[in-house]
Short mmCIF file of C-alpha atoms in Angstrom, two decimals:
data_model
loop_
_atom_site.label_atom_id
_atom_site.label_comp_id
_atom_site.label_asym_id
_atom_site.label_seq_id
_atom_site.Cartn_x
_atom_site.Cartn_y
_atom_site.Cartn_z
CA UNK A 1 19.53 51.74 6.69
CA UNK A 2 20.60 49.83 3.58
CA UNK A 3 21.88 46.93 5.70
CA UNK A 4 18.58 46.79 7.59
CA UNK A 5 16.68 46.75 4.31
CA UNK A 6 18.83 43.87 3.04
CA UNK A 7 18.21 41.91 6.24
CA UNK A 8 14.46 42.39 5.87
CA UNK A 9 14.62 41.19 2.27
CA UNK A 10 16.71 38.15 3.29
CA UNK A 11 14.29 37.31 6.12
CA UNK A 12 11.37 37.63 3.72
CA UNK A 13 13.07 35.35 1.20
CA UNK A 14 13.78 32.72 3.88
CA UNK A 15 10.18 32.90 5.11
CA UNK A 16 8.91 32.51 1.54
CA UNK A 17 11.10 29.43 1.03
CA UNK A 18 9.92 27.93 4.34
CA UNK A 19 6.27 28.52 3.49
CA UNK A 20 6.76 27.09 -0.01
CA UNK A 21 8.49 23.98 1.37
CA UNK A 22 5.78 23.52 4.00
CA UNK A 23 3.04 23.73 1.40
CA UNK A 24 4.90 21.23 -0.79
CA UNK A 25 5.46 18.93 2.20
CA UNK A 26 1.77 18.92 3.15
CA UNK A 27 0.70 18.43 -0.46
CA UNK A 28 2.98 15.41 -0.91
CA UNK A 29 1.85 13.94 2.41
CA UNK A 30 -1.78 14.19 1.38
CA UNK A 31 -0.97 12.58 -1.96
CA UNK A 32 0.65 9.70 -0.06
CA UNK A 33 -2.45 9.24 2.11
CA UNK A 34 -4.65 9.36 -0.99
CA UNK A 35 -2.52 6.70 -2.71
CA UNK A 36 -2.69 4.44 0.33
CA UNK A 37 -6.45 4.82 0.44
CA UNK A 38 -7.01 4.17 -3.27
CA UNK A 39 -5.83 0.56 -3.59
CA UNK A 40 -6.81 -2.89 -2.38
CA UNK A 41 -3.80 -5.15 -1.96
CA UNK A 42 -3.68 -8.92 -2.19
CA UNK A 43 -1.49 -10.46 0.50
CA UNK A 44 -0.84 -14.22 0.52
CA UNK A 45 1.10 -15.59 3.48
CA UNK A 46 2.74 -19.02 3.27
CA UNK A 47 2.80 -21.61 6.06
CA UNK A 48 6.61 -21.43 6.27
CA UNK A 49 9.71 -20.53 4.28
CA UNK A 50 10.33 -24.08 3.11
CA UNK A 51 10.58 -24.48 -0.64
CA UNK A 52 7.47 -26.69 -0.64
CA UNK A 53 5.33 -24.19 1.28
CA UNK A 54 6.53 -21.31 -0.85
CA UNK A 55 5.57 -23.21 -3.99
CA UNK A 56 2.12 -23.90 -2.52
CA UNK A 57 1.73 -20.19 -1.86
CA UNK A 58 2.41 -19.42 -5.52
CA UNK A 59 -0.04 -22.08 -6.68
CA UNK A 60 -2.71 -20.55 -4.46
CA UNK A 61 -1.84 -17.17 -5.96
CA UNK A 62 -2.22 -18.52 -9.50
CA UNK A 63 -5.61 -20.06 -8.72
CA UNK A 64 -6.92 -16.85 -7.15
CA UNK A 65 -5.71 -14.69 -10.03
CA UNK A 66 -7.30 -17.11 -12.49
CA UNK A 67 -10.60 -17.16 -10.58
CA UNK A 68 -11.82 -13.86 -12.01
CA UNK A 69 -13.34 -12.86 -8.68
CA UNK A 70 -12.44 -9.20 -9.15
CA UNK A 71 -13.03 -8.91 -12.88
CA UNK A 72 -16.31 -7.02 -12.44
CA UNK A 73 -15.05 -4.44 -9.93
CA UNK A 74 -15.30 -0.90 -11.33
CA UNK A 75 -14.29 0.95 -8.16
CA UNK A 76 -12.36 0.44 -4.96
CA UNK A 77 -15.58 0.31 -2.94
CA UNK A 78 -16.96 -2.35 -5.26
CA UNK A 79 -13.72 -4.36 -5.05
CA UNK A 80 -13.92 -4.31 -1.24
CA UNK A 81 -17.55 -5.43 -1.31
CA UNK A 82 -16.69 -8.27 -3.68
CA UNK A 83 -13.76 -9.31 -1.49
CA UNK A 84 -15.87 -9.25 1.66
CA UNK A 85 -18.60 -11.29 0.02
CA UNK A 86 -16.15 -13.78 -1.50
CA UNK A 87 -14.06 -14.73 1.53
CA UNK A 88 -15.54 -18.23 1.77
CA UNK A 89 -15.01 -18.77 -1.99
CA UNK A 90 -11.42 -17.56 -1.68
CA UNK A 91 -10.81 -19.99 1.17
CA UNK A 92 -12.44 -22.82 -0.79
CA UNK A 93 -10.36 -22.17 -3.93
CA UNK A 94 -7.16 -21.92 -1.89
CA UNK A 95 -7.81 -25.09 0.08
CA UNK A 96 -8.69 -27.01 -3.07
CA UNK A 97 -5.24 -26.11 -4.44
CA UNK A 98 -3.62 -27.34 -1.23
CA UNK A 99 -5.59 -30.60 -1.24
CA UNK A 100 -4.65 -31.23 -4.87
CA UNK A 101 -1.02 -30.97 -3.76
CA UNK A 102 -1.36 -33.30 -0.79
CA UNK A 103 -1.57 -30.57 1.86
CA UNK A 104 -4.26 -30.54 4.54
CA UNK A 105 -3.61 -27.05 5.94
CA UNK A 106 -6.53 -24.69 6.41
CA UNK A 107 -6.78 -21.23 4.83
CA UNK A 108 -8.19 -18.08 6.37
CA UNK A 109 -9.16 -15.11 4.21
CA UNK A 110 -9.91 -11.70 5.65
CA UNK A 111 -10.26 -8.09 4.60
CA UNK A 112 -8.16 -5.98 6.96
CA UNK A 113 -6.11 -2.82 7.36
CA UNK A 114 -2.54 -4.09 7.06
CA UNK A 115 0.79 -2.42 7.69
CA UNK A 116 3.29 -2.96 4.87
CA UNK A 117 6.95 -2.13 4.47
CA UNK A 118 8.11 -0.56 1.21
CA UNK A 119 7.27 -3.05 -1.54
CA UNK A 120 8.52 -3.05 -5.13
CA UNK A 121 6.49 -4.65 -7.88
CA UNK A 122 7.87 -4.49 -11.39
CA UNK A 123 8.70 -0.84 -12.04
CA UNK A 124 6.47 0.57 -9.30
CA UNK A 125 7.11 1.00 -5.59
CA UNK A 126 4.33 1.15 -3.01
CA UNK A 127 5.38 3.29 -0.04
CA UNK A 128 5.33 1.83 3.45
CA UNK A 129 2.18 2.32 5.47
CA UNK A 130 -1.24 0.93 6.25
CA UNK A 131 -3.35 -0.29 3.34
CA UNK A 132 -6.63 -2.14 2.94
CA UNK A 133 -5.73 -5.70 2.01
CA UNK A 134 -7.28 -9.05 1.19
CA UNK A 135 -5.14 -11.35 3.35
CA UNK A 136 -5.00 -15.06 2.54
CA UNK A 137 -3.28 -16.90 5.39
CA UNK A 138 -2.14 -20.47 4.75
CA UNK A 139 -1.82 -22.51 7.94
CA UNK A 140 0.17 -20.60 10.56
CA UNK A 141 1.08 -17.97 7.94
CA UNK A 142 4.63 -17.59 9.23
CA UNK A 143 6.42 -17.79 5.89
CA UNK A 144 7.39 -15.16 3.38
CA UNK A 145 4.45 -13.57 1.65
CA UNK A 146 3.49 -12.53 -1.85
CA UNK A 147 1.59 -9.36 -2.64
CA UNK A 148 0.25 -7.29 -5.49
CA UNK A 149 -2.34 -4.58 -6.06
CA UNK A 150 -5.68 -6.33 -6.53
CA UNK A 151 -7.51 -3.10 -7.29
CA UNK A 152 -6.74 -1.27 -9.52
CA UNK A 153 -6.03 -4.59 -11.25
CA UNK A 154 -2.23 -4.64 -11.42
CA UNK A 155 -1.79 -8.33 -10.51
CA UNK A 156 -0.18 -10.17 -13.40
CA UNK A 157 -1.66 -13.38 -14.84
CA UNK A 158 -0.70 -16.67 -13.23
CA UNK A 159 2.79 -18.09 -13.56
CA UNK A 160 4.28 -14.91 -15.03
CA UNK A 161 7.35 -13.15 -13.75
CA UNK A 162 6.61 -10.14 -11.55
CA UNK A 163 5.81 -7.20 -13.76
CA UNK A 164 3.28 -4.42 -13.89
CA UNK A 165 0.55 -3.16 -16.18
CA UNK A 166 1.67 0.30 -17.37
CA UNK A 167 -1.59 1.03 -19.18
CA UNK A 168 -3.70 0.28 -16.09
CA UNK A 169 -1.37 2.40 -13.98
CA UNK A 170 -1.82 5.38 -16.32
CA UNK A 171 -5.59 4.94 -16.31
CA UNK A 172 -6.03 4.52 -12.57
CA UNK A 173 -3.47 6.83 -10.96
CA UNK A 174 -2.90 10.54 -11.45
CA UNK A 175 0.43 12.17 -12.26
CA UNK A 176 1.35 12.82 -8.61
CA UNK A 177 0.62 9.25 -7.53
CA UNK A 178 2.58 7.83 -10.46
CA UNK A 179 5.56 10.04 -9.58
CA UNK A 180 5.50 8.66 -6.04
CA UNK A 181 5.44 5.07 -7.31
CA UNK A 182 8.03 5.54 -10.08
CA UNK A 183 10.43 7.80 -8.15
CA UNK A 184 10.11 6.83 -4.46
CA UNK A 185 13.64 8.03 -3.62
CA UNK A 186 12.45 11.63 -4.02
CA UNK A 187 9.94 11.25 -1.21
CA UNK A 188 11.50 8.80 1.23
CA UNK A 189 12.63 11.30 3.87
CA UNK A 190 9.63 13.60 3.75
CA UNK A 191 7.20 10.66 3.89
CA UNK A 192 8.99 9.30 6.96
CA UNK A 193 8.66 12.73 8.60
CA UNK A 194 5.01 13.02 7.52
CA UNK A 195 4.14 9.67 9.08
CA UNK A 196 6.00 10.52 12.30
CA UNK A 197 4.15 13.83 12.61
CA UNK A 198 0.82 12.05 12.07
CA UNK A 199 1.75 9.40 14.61
CA UNK A 200 2.60 12.05 17.22
CA UNK A 201 -0.58 14.01 16.46
CA UNK A 202 -2.72 10.88 16.84
CA UNK A 203 -1.00 10.10 20.15
CA UNK A 204 -1.79 13.60 21.41
CA UNK A 205 -5.44 13.24 20.36
CA UNK A 206 -5.74 9.90 22.14
CA UNK A 207 -4.15 11.32 25.27
CA UNK A 208 -6.47 14.33 25.22
CA UNK A 209 -9.47 12.03 24.85
CA UNK A 210 -8.30 10.03 27.89
CA UNK A 211 -7.93 13.23 29.91
CA UNK A 212 -11.28 14.63 28.87
CA UNK A 213 -13.78 14.87 31.76
CA UNK A 214 -16.49 13.52 29.44
CA UNK A 215 -14.76 10.13 28.97
#
């Protein structure tokens, strides 16, 4: 009887641990999704990886950061509206930088959902995944790219070394989001599992929709 009682207690303890880990796993996954959905990234893609084209990319970056286009944005929604309404201005500013440097390439600016790998910026790390991004594509846009977080405004001023704005980070992100960005190694495995589970779930939903008699 005593042995049976001990087994019941052990099973209960294991179940409690499993439930606790599951709750923690779901909570962290939702925090990741919230982080991804709370920023607007700036993504500048160079024509090629040549030294000249990479320098042009950085000059375009400097001009856009100096333009003040996003200075009045007080929310993510407002930043997206400003970006969408400023695409032609962004292209004009970028192309003027290219022309001043003897380059006749065209520039295309767009606001799009973009898949990123893990990216480190100063002391923060943005997890891999799909983010809303202002993409500035120079020419064929086949070269290495430059990125930062446009909103909240973490992009550093022109011509500075890559760094981050700790005060803005503290003001714009909560404790859980900051922990993800400052200590990404803690979450790497569980985020990979979370994304795989979501991917499989979405595939099942799509398949069910295809098999539905109403479609």
